[in-house]
Amino acid sequence: MAGGSRGGFPAWMTAAAARIDLSGGAAATSGSQPPQPGPPAAVVADQELGMAERALSAASAAFISAIIVNPLDVAKTRLQAQAAGVPYYQAPQMAALGPDAILSELRCSPSCTRGIILGSEPICPPDCFQYKGTVDVFLKVVRQEGFGRLWRGTNAGLALAIPTVGIYLPCYDIFRNKIEDFTRSNAPGLTPYAPLVAGSVARSLACIACSPIELARTRMQAYKEFQPGVKPPGMWKTLLGVLSPHASSSQNVQNYRVLWTGVGAQLARDVPFSAICWSTLEPIRRKLLGLVAEDGDAASVLGANFAAGFVAGSLAAGVTCPLDVAKTRRQIEKDAQKAMRMTTRQTLVDILRSEGPKGLFTGVGPRVARAGPSVGIVISFYEVVKYALHQRNMS
């Protein structure tokens, strides 16, 4: 491939490997020649890409990831919402049903053997509608709502992922490069912490900018439409529903802050997630790229990026799961006044008191299963598109 640098690798893939090592010193160059002053060639090539090109690379990566992992996001949100008391069973209607009512919508599946005869058809007991795990969510959503509902909130997910990652990854790249350049010259011992700081700042900017879309997606995935043939509300209608209790107020501008409900919990979740993820990903990626530096091809380097992203994303998702549970609880609260009064700390304390430590990790399985592949896909695809754009600029 053109644009190669260290060890025959293209600059777009070896930027991370060419940076400083964990002890804060400059990375060694290939061959026996002594290192030259100034930033490595891979870093220079990486810095040649502008903000728009980085944003396009990140948005493309986010588009692919959001579509692939959305069912796991639905499963995670449903499990967390169920623990918060969101109903997935239409129990209140049973008292009004006559002996000849059609009750097929009160079956968890046509093959369920636990149905109780009421009228002309069997109905299932409430616990049939309770989700018992990730696979159970998949099966019940497909049976009761249709296969397409596993991608519920995908439009909001794409509307969220593209600008979020489009802000996040380019800002991370730029902040990391600036911080590493500064610390390399002034405080070499602090250089290994550049990914942690850059990831935290970049994620904070992305979270604040896109929090209303995250609110809409969480509500779209959490709530089930019980009326047959009725299309669930989309992203814009969901956001209008959030604003509607405040529509009659004279303080309209101030009341728009309800769209940022749960942004504190989201920052409390995503900033540590980014700090853990990037401070784990960068050393693993450097190690893996170092192992394939002599005879690796593009596929092996992409594999190194995916593997590093998978491990880092899975670890960060597991550690920050309690904060994700708190975020979901705050964003699915339909009482606007109560939602505005809730705090992340109090939400965590309430969960711990009522459900114990296990409640803080509700949905940890699908969250980890989603985050690992998602980070791996985004990182790998981001590097691919950056390379394509870099090659276009070179030509």
PDB file of N, CA and C in Angstrom, residues 226-293:
ATOM      1  N   PHE A 226     -48.866  -1.217  22.665  1.00  0.00           N
ATOM      2  CA  PHE A 226     -49.802  -2.317  22.905  1.00  0.00           C
ATOM      3  C   PHE A 226     -50.934  -2.380  21.877  1.00  0.00           C
ATOM      4  N   GLN A 227     -51.333  -1.264  21.295  1.00  0.00           N
ATOM      5  CA  GLN A 227     -52.471  -1.265  20.383  1.00  0.00           C
ATOM      6  C   GLN A 227     -52.077  -1.844  19.039  1.00  0.00           C
ATOM      7  N   PRO A 228     -52.753  -2.918  18.598  1.00  0.00           N
ATOM      8  CA  PRO A 228     -52.412  -3.542  17.316  1.00  0.00           C
ATOM      9  C   PRO A 228     -52.612  -2.567  16.159  1.00  0.00           C
ATOM     10  N   GLY A 229     -51.655  -2.575  15.229  1.00  0.00           N
ATOM     11  CA  GLY A 229     -51.765  -1.741  14.041  1.00  0.00           C
ATOM     12  C   GLY A 229     -51.373  -0.291  14.228  1.00  0.00           C
ATOM     13  N   VAL A 230     -51.046   0.095  15.460  1.00  0.00           N
ATOM     14  CA  VAL A 230     -50.654   1.476  15.725  1.00  0.00           C
ATOM     15  C   VAL A 230     -49.138   1.581  15.656  1.00  0.00           C
ATOM     16  N   LYS A 231     -48.654   2.498  14.832  1.00  0.00           N
ATOM     17  CA  LYS A 231     -47.211   2.675  14.682  1.00  0.00           C
ATOM     18  C   LYS A 231     -46.654   3.448  15.874  1.00  0.00           C
ATOM     19  N   PRO A 232     -45.597   2.939  16.495  1.00  0.00           N
ATOM     20  CA  PRO A 232     -45.014   3.662  17.637  1.00  0.00           C
ATOM     21  C   PRO A 232     -44.478   5.024  17.195  1.00  0.00           C
ATOM     22  N   PRO A 233     -44.420   5.982  18.098  1.00  0.00           N
ATOM     23  CA  PRO A 233     -43.923   7.318  17.729  1.00  0.00           C
ATOM     24  C   PRO A 233     -42.460   7.278  17.307  1.00  0.00           C
ATOM     25  N   GLY A 234     -42.133   8.095  16.325  1.00  0.00           N
ATOM     26  CA  GLY A 234     -40.758   8.198  15.869  1.00  0.00           C
ATOM     27  C   GLY A 234     -39.967   9.172  16.721  1.00  0.00           C
ATOM     28  N   MET A 235     -38.773   9.510  16.237  1.00  0.00           N
ATOM     29  CA  MET A 235     -37.856  10.327  17.034  1.00  0.00           C
ATOM     30  C   MET A 235     -38.432  11.719  17.299  1.00  0.00           C
ATOM     31  N   TRP A 236     -38.929  12.395  16.252  1.00  0.00           N
ATOM     32  CA  TRP A 236     -39.422  13.754  16.431  1.00  0.00           C
ATOM     33  C   TRP A 236     -40.671  13.780  17.301  1.00  0.00           C
ATOM     34  N   LYS A 237     -41.572  12.826  17.085  1.00  0.00           N
ATOM     35  CA  LYS A 237     -42.785  12.779  17.887  1.00  0.00           C
ATOM     36  C   LYS A 237     -42.460  12.484  19.347  1.00  0.00           C
ATOM     37  N   THR A 238     -41.446  11.652  19.577  1.00  0.00           N
ATOM     38  CA  THR A 238     -41.015  11.364  20.950  1.00  0.00           C
ATOM     39  C   THR A 238     -40.485  12.621  21.632  1.00  0.00           C
ATOM     40  N   LEU A 239     -39.683  13.395  20.907  1.00  0.00           N
ATOM     41  CA  LEU A 239     -39.144  14.628  21.481  1.00  0.00           C
ATOM     42  C   LEU A 239     -40.254  15.655  21.733  1.00  0.00           C
ATOM     43  N   LEU A 240     -41.232  15.723  20.816  1.00  0.00           N
ATOM     44  CA  LEU A 240     -42.364  16.622  21.032  1.00  0.00           C
ATOM     45  C   LEU A 240     -43.171  16.195  22.252  1.00  0.00           C
ATOM     46  N   GLY A 241     -43.267  14.871  22.457  1.00  0.00           N
ATOM     47  CA  GLY A 241     -43.955  14.363  23.637  1.00  0.00           C
ATOM     48  C   GLY A 241     -43.246  14.737  24.924  1.00  0.00           C
ATOM     49  N   VAL A 242     -41.920  14.812  24.870  1.00  0.00           N
ATOM     50  CA  VAL A 242     -41.157  15.253  26.043  1.00  0.00           C
ATOM     51  C   VAL A 242     -41.446  16.721  26.339  1.00  0.00           C
ATOM     52  N   LEU A 243     -41.580  17.525  25.291  1.00  0.00           N
ATOM     53  CA  LEU A 243     -41.790  18.960  25.458  1.00  0.00           C
ATOM     54  C   LEU A 243     -43.234  19.322  25.766  1.00  0.00           C
ATOM     55  N   SER A 244     -44.203  18.481  25.367  1.00  0.00           N
ATOM     56  CA  SER A 244     -45.618  18.856  25.440  1.00  0.00           C
ATOM     57  C   SER A 244     -46.100  19.259  26.834  1.00  0.00           C
ATOM     58  N   PRO A 245     -45.658  18.616  27.944  1.00  0.00           N
ATOM     59  CA  PRO A 245     -46.126  19.080  29.266  1.00  0.00           C
ATOM     60  C   PRO A 245     -45.725  20.511  29.577  1.00  0.00           C
ATOM     61  N   HIS A 246     -44.725  21.040  28.846  1.00  0.00           N
ATOM     62  CA  HIS A 246     -44.232  22.391  29.126  1.00  0.00           C
ATOM     63  C   HIS A 246     -44.703  23.401  28.093  1.00  0.00           C
ATOM     64  N   ALA A 247     -45.552  22.954  27.140  1.00  0.00           N
ATOM     65  CA  ALA A 247     -45.904  23.825  26.024  1.00  0.00           C
ATOM     66  C   ALA A 247     -46.670  25.063  26.458  1.00  0.00           C
ATOM     67  N   SER A 248     -47.457  24.961  27.539  1.00  0.00           N
ATOM     68  CA  SER A 248     -48.277  26.086  27.971  1.00  0.00           C
ATOM     69  C   SER A 248     -47.525  27.068  28.864  1.00  0.00           C
ATOM     70  N   SER A 249     -46.317  26.727  29.202  1.00  0.00           N
ATOM     71  CA  SER A 249     -45.543  27.602  30.090  1.00  0.00           C
ATOM     72  C   SER A 249     -45.019  28.808  29.330  1.00  0.00           C
ATOM     73  N   SER A 250     -44.884  29.913  30.026  1.00  0.00           N
ATOM     74  CA  SER A 250     -44.352  31.124  29.390  1.00  0.00           C
ATOM     75  C   SER A 250     -42.837  31.081  29.265  1.00  0.00           C
ATOM     76  N   GLN A 251     -42.181  30.179  29.993  1.00  0.00           N
ATOM     77  CA  GLN A 251     -40.724  30.089  29.949  1.00  0.00           C
ATOM     78  C   GLN A 251     -40.313  29.003  28.962  1.00  0.00           C
ATOM     79  N   ASN A 252     -40.688  29.195  27.699  1.00  0.00           N
ATOM     80  CA  ASN A 252     -40.459  28.146  26.710  1.00  0.00           C
ATOM     81  C   ASN A 252     -38.984  27.855  26.495  1.00  0.00           C
ATOM     82  N   VAL A 253     -38.178  28.922  26.426  1.00  0.00           N
ATOM     83  CA  VAL A 253     -36.750  28.717  26.166  1.00  0.00           C
ATOM     84  C   VAL A 253     -36.115  27.925  27.301  1.00  0.00           C
ATOM     85  N   GLN A 254     -36.440  28.304  28.549  1.00  0.00           N
ATOM     86  CA  GLN A 254     -35.867  27.594  29.691  1.00  0.00           C
ATOM     87  C   GLN A 254     -36.348  26.150  29.745  1.00  0.00           C
ATOM     88  N   ASN A 255     -37.586  25.908  29.325  1.00  0.00           N
ATOM     89  CA  ASN A 255     -38.131  24.560  29.427  1.00  0.00           C
ATOM     90  C   ASN A 255     -37.560  23.600  28.393  1.00  0.00           C
ATOM     91  N   TYR A 256     -36.862  24.128  27.414  1.00  0.00           N
ATOM     92  CA  TYR A 256     -36.194  23.237  26.466  1.00  0.00           C
ATOM     93  C   TYR A 256     -35.094  22.419  27.134  1.00  0.00           C
ATOM     94  N   ARG A 257     -34.707  22.817  28.333  1.00  0.00           N
ATOM     95  CA  ARG A 257     -33.669  22.053  29.028  1.00  0.00           C
ATOM     96  C   ARG A 257     -34.146  20.657  29.397  1.00  0.00           C
ATOM     97  N   VAL A 258     -35.485  20.422  29.355  1.00  0.00           N
ATOM     98  CA  VAL A 258     -35.984  19.079  29.632  1.00  0.00           C
ATOM     99  C   VAL A 258     -35.468  18.091  28.585  1.00  0.00           C
ATOM    100  N   LEU A 259     -35.104  18.590  27.405  1.00  0.00           N
ATOM    101  CA  LEU A 259     -34.542  17.725  26.371  1.00  0.00           C
ATOM    102  C   LEU A 259     -33.172  17.191  26.772  1.00  0.00           C
ATOM    103  N   TRP A 260     -32.556  17.820  27.753  1.00  0.00           N
ATOM    104  CA  TRP A 260     -31.255  17.354  28.248  1.00  0.00           C
ATOM    105  C   TRP A 260     -31.421  16.583  29.552  1.00  0.00           C
ATOM    106  N   THR A 261     -32.621  16.016  29.779  1.00  0.00           N
ATOM    107  CA  THR A 261     -32.842  15.166  30.949  1.00  0.00           C
ATOM    108  C   THR A 261     -31.861  14.002  30.940  1.00  0.00           C
ATOM    109  N   GLY A 262     -31.188  13.807  32.027  1.00  0.00           N
ATOM    110  CA  GLY A 262     -30.242  12.692  32.122  1.00  0.00           C
ATOM    111  C   GLY A 262     -28.878  12.961  31.532  1.00  0.00           C
ATOM    112  N   VAL A 263     -28.616  14.210  31.086  1.00  0.00           N
ATOM    113  CA  VAL A 263     -27.308  14.473  30.482  1.00  0.00           C
ATOM    114  C   VAL A 263     -26.194  14.319  31.517  1.00  0.00           C
ATOM    115  N   GLY A 264     -26.502  14.630  32.786  1.00  0.00           N
ATOM    116  CA  GLY A 264     -25.493  14.429  33.829  1.00  0.00           C
ATOM    117  C   GLY A 264     -25.132  12.965  33.983  1.00  0.00           C
ATOM    118  N   ALA A 265     -26.161  12.097  33.980  1.00  0.00           N
ATOM    119  CA  ALA A 265     -25.898  10.658  34.065  1.00  0.00           C
ATOM    120  C   ALA A 265     -25.177  10.161  32.818  1.00  0.00           C
ATOM    121  N   GLN A 266     -25.522  10.745  31.668  1.00  0.00           N
ATOM    122  CA  GLN A 266     -24.853  10.337  30.432  1.00  0.00           C
ATOM    123  C   GLN A 266     -23.379  10.718  30.453  1.00  0.00           C
ATOM    124  N   LEU A 267     -23.081  11.918  30.942  1.00  0.00           N
ATOM    125  CA  LEU A 267     -21.678  12.325  31.072  1.00  0.00           C
ATOM    126  C   LEU A 267     -20.962  11.457  32.102  1.00  0.00           C
ATOM    127  N   ALA A 268     -21.655  11.165  33.218  1.00  0.00           N
ATOM    128  CA  ALA A 268     -21.057  10.316  34.253  1.00  0.00           C
ATOM    129  C   ALA A 268     -20.762   8.922  33.731  1.00  0.00           C
ATOM    130  N   ARG A 269     -21.543   8.475  32.724  1.00  0.00           N
ATOM    131  CA  ARG A 269     -21.301   7.169  32.116  1.00  0.00           C
ATOM    132  C   ARG A 269     -20.241   7.245  31.019  1.00  0.00           C
ATOM    133  N   ASP A 270     -20.377   8.210  30.112  1.00  0.00           N
ATOM    134  CA  ASP A 270     -19.571   8.207  28.893  1.00  0.00           C
ATOM    135  C   ASP A 270     -18.161   8.735  29.079  1.00  0.00           C
ATOM    136  N   VAL A 271     -17.967   9.684  29.995  1.00  0.00           N
ATOM    137  CA  VAL A 271     -16.613  10.197  30.201  1.00  0.00           C
ATOM    138  C   VAL A 271     -15.709   9.122  30.817  1.00  0.00           C
ATOM    139  N   PRO A 272     -16.129   8.431  31.901  1.00  0.00           N
ATOM    140  CA  PRO A 272     -15.306   7.308  32.359  1.00  0.00           C
ATOM    141  C   PRO A 272     -15.174   6.205  31.306  1.00  0.00           C
ATOM    142  N   PHE A 273     -16.253   5.953  30.550  1.00  0.00           N
ATOM    143  CA  PHE A 273     -16.179   4.946  29.487  1.00  0.00           C
ATOM    144  C   PHE A 273     -15.057   5.290  28.522  1.00  0.00           C
ATOM    145  N   SER A 274     -15.024   6.547  28.070  1.00  0.00           N
ATOM    146  CA  SER A 274     -13.982   6.953  27.120  1.00  0.00           C
ATOM    147  C   SER A 274     -12.599   6.895  27.735  1.00  0.00           C
ATOM    148  N   ALA A 275     -12.485   7.341  28.982  1.00  0.00           N
ATOM    149  CA  ALA A 275     -11.176   7.317  29.638  1.00  0.00           C
ATOM    150  C   ALA A 275     -10.653   5.884  29.751  1.00  0.00           C
ATOM    151  N   ILE A 276     -11.520   4.965  30.179  1.00  0.00           N
ATOM    152  CA  ILE A 276     -11.114   3.555  30.302  1.00  0.00           C
ATOM    153  C   ILE A 276     -10.842   2.955  28.931  1.00  0.00           C
ATOM    154  N   CYS A 277     -11.735   3.256  27.987  1.00  0.00           N
ATOM    155  CA  CYS A 277     -11.637   2.647  26.664  1.00  0.00           C
ATOM    156  C   CYS A 277     -10.341   3.045  25.955  1.00  0.00           C
ATOM    157  N   TRP A 278     -10.063   4.351  25.881  1.00  0.00           N
ATOM    158  CA  TRP A 278      -8.885   4.796  25.132  1.00  0.00           C
ATOM    159  C   TRP A 278      -7.588   4.475  25.858  1.00  0.00           C
ATOM    160  N   SER A 279      -7.576   4.576  27.185  1.00  0.00           N
ATOM    161  CA  SER A 279      -6.341   4.261  27.901  1.00  0.00           C
ATOM    162  C   SER A 279      -6.054   2.763  27.862  1.00  0.00           C
ATOM    163  N   THR A 280      -7.072   1.943  27.567  1.00  0.00           N
ATOM    164  CA  THR A 280      -6.868   0.503  27.377  1.00  0.00           C
ATOM    165  C   THR A 280      -6.575   0.179  25.916  1.00  0.00           C
ATOM    166  N   LEU A 281      -7.301   0.832  25.018  1.00  0.00           N
ATOM    167  CA  LEU A 281      -7.192   0.517  23.590  1.00  0.00           C
ATOM    168  C   LEU A 281      -5.818   0.843  23.024  1.00  0.00           C
ATOM    169  N   GLU A 282      -5.308   2.033  23.333  1.00  0.00           N
ATOM    170  CA  GLU A 282      -4.053   2.462  22.706  1.00  0.00           C
ATOM    171  C   GLU A 282      -2.870   1.540  23.029  1.00  0.00           C
ATOM    172  N   PRO A 283      -2.632   1.157  24.293  1.00  0.00           N
ATOM    173  CA  PRO A 283      -1.522   0.228  24.550  1.00  0.00           C
ATOM    174  C   PRO A 283      -1.721  -1.129  23.884  1.00  0.00           C
ATOM    175  N   ILE A 284      -2.966  -1.661  23.902  1.00  0.00           N
ATOM    176  CA  ILE A 284      -3.211  -2.960  23.258  1.00  0.00           C
ATOM    177  C   ILE A 284      -2.974  -2.856  21.762  1.00  0.00           C
ATOM    178  N   ARG A 285      -3.454  -1.772  21.148  1.00  0.00           N
ATOM    179  CA  ARG A 285      -3.269  -1.618  19.714  1.00  0.00           C
ATOM    180  C   ARG A 285      -1.788  -1.504  19.356  1.00  0.00           C
ATOM    181  N   ARG A 286      -1.022  -0.763  20.146  1.00  0.00           N
ATOM    182  CA  ARG A 286       0.415  -0.648  19.880  1.00  0.00           C
ATOM    183  C   ARG A 286       1.104  -2.009  19.986  1.00  0.00           C
ATOM    184  N   LYS A 287       0.718  -2.786  21.010  1.00  0.00           N
ATOM    185  CA  LYS A 287       1.323  -4.111  21.173  1.00  0.00           C
ATOM    186  C   LYS A 287       1.002  -5.015  19.993  1.00  0.00           C
ATOM    187  N   LEU A 288      -0.271  -5.047  19.601  1.00  0.00           N
ATOM    188  CA  LEU A 288      -0.681  -5.917  18.499  1.00  0.00           C
ATOM    189  C   LEU A 288      -0.064  -5.489  17.183  1.00  0.00           C
ATOM    190  N   LEU A 289      -0.002  -4.175  16.940  1.00  0.00           N
ATOM    191  CA  LEU A 289       0.635  -3.697  15.707  1.00  0.00           C
ATOM    192  C   LEU A 289       2.128  -4.009  15.716  1.00  0.00           C
ATOM    193  N   GLY A 290       2.728  -3.990  16.896  1.00  0.00           N
ATOM    194  CA  GLY A 290       4.133  -4.355  16.981  1.00  0.00           C
ATOM    195  C   GLY A 290       4.376  -5.819  16.647  1.00  0.00           C
ATOM    196  N   LEU A 291       3.421  -6.696  16.991  1.00  0.00           N
ATOM    197  CA  LEU A 291       3.567  -8.124  16.699  1.00  0.00           C
ATOM    198  C   LEU A 291       3.495  -8.426  15.211  1.00  0.00           C
ATOM    199  N   VAL A 292       2.718  -7.623  14.466  1.00  0.00           N
ATOM    200  CA  VAL A 292       2.551  -7.891  13.032  1.00  0.00           C
ATOM    201  C   VAL A 292       3.355  -6.925  12.174  1.00  0.00           C
ATOM    202  N   ALA A 293       4.263  -6.170  12.819  1.00  0.00           N
ATOM    203  CA  ALA A 293       4.952  -5.093  12.108  1.00  0.00           C
ATOM    204  C   ALA A 293       5.850  -5.585  10.985  1.00  0.00           C
TER     205      ALA A 293
END
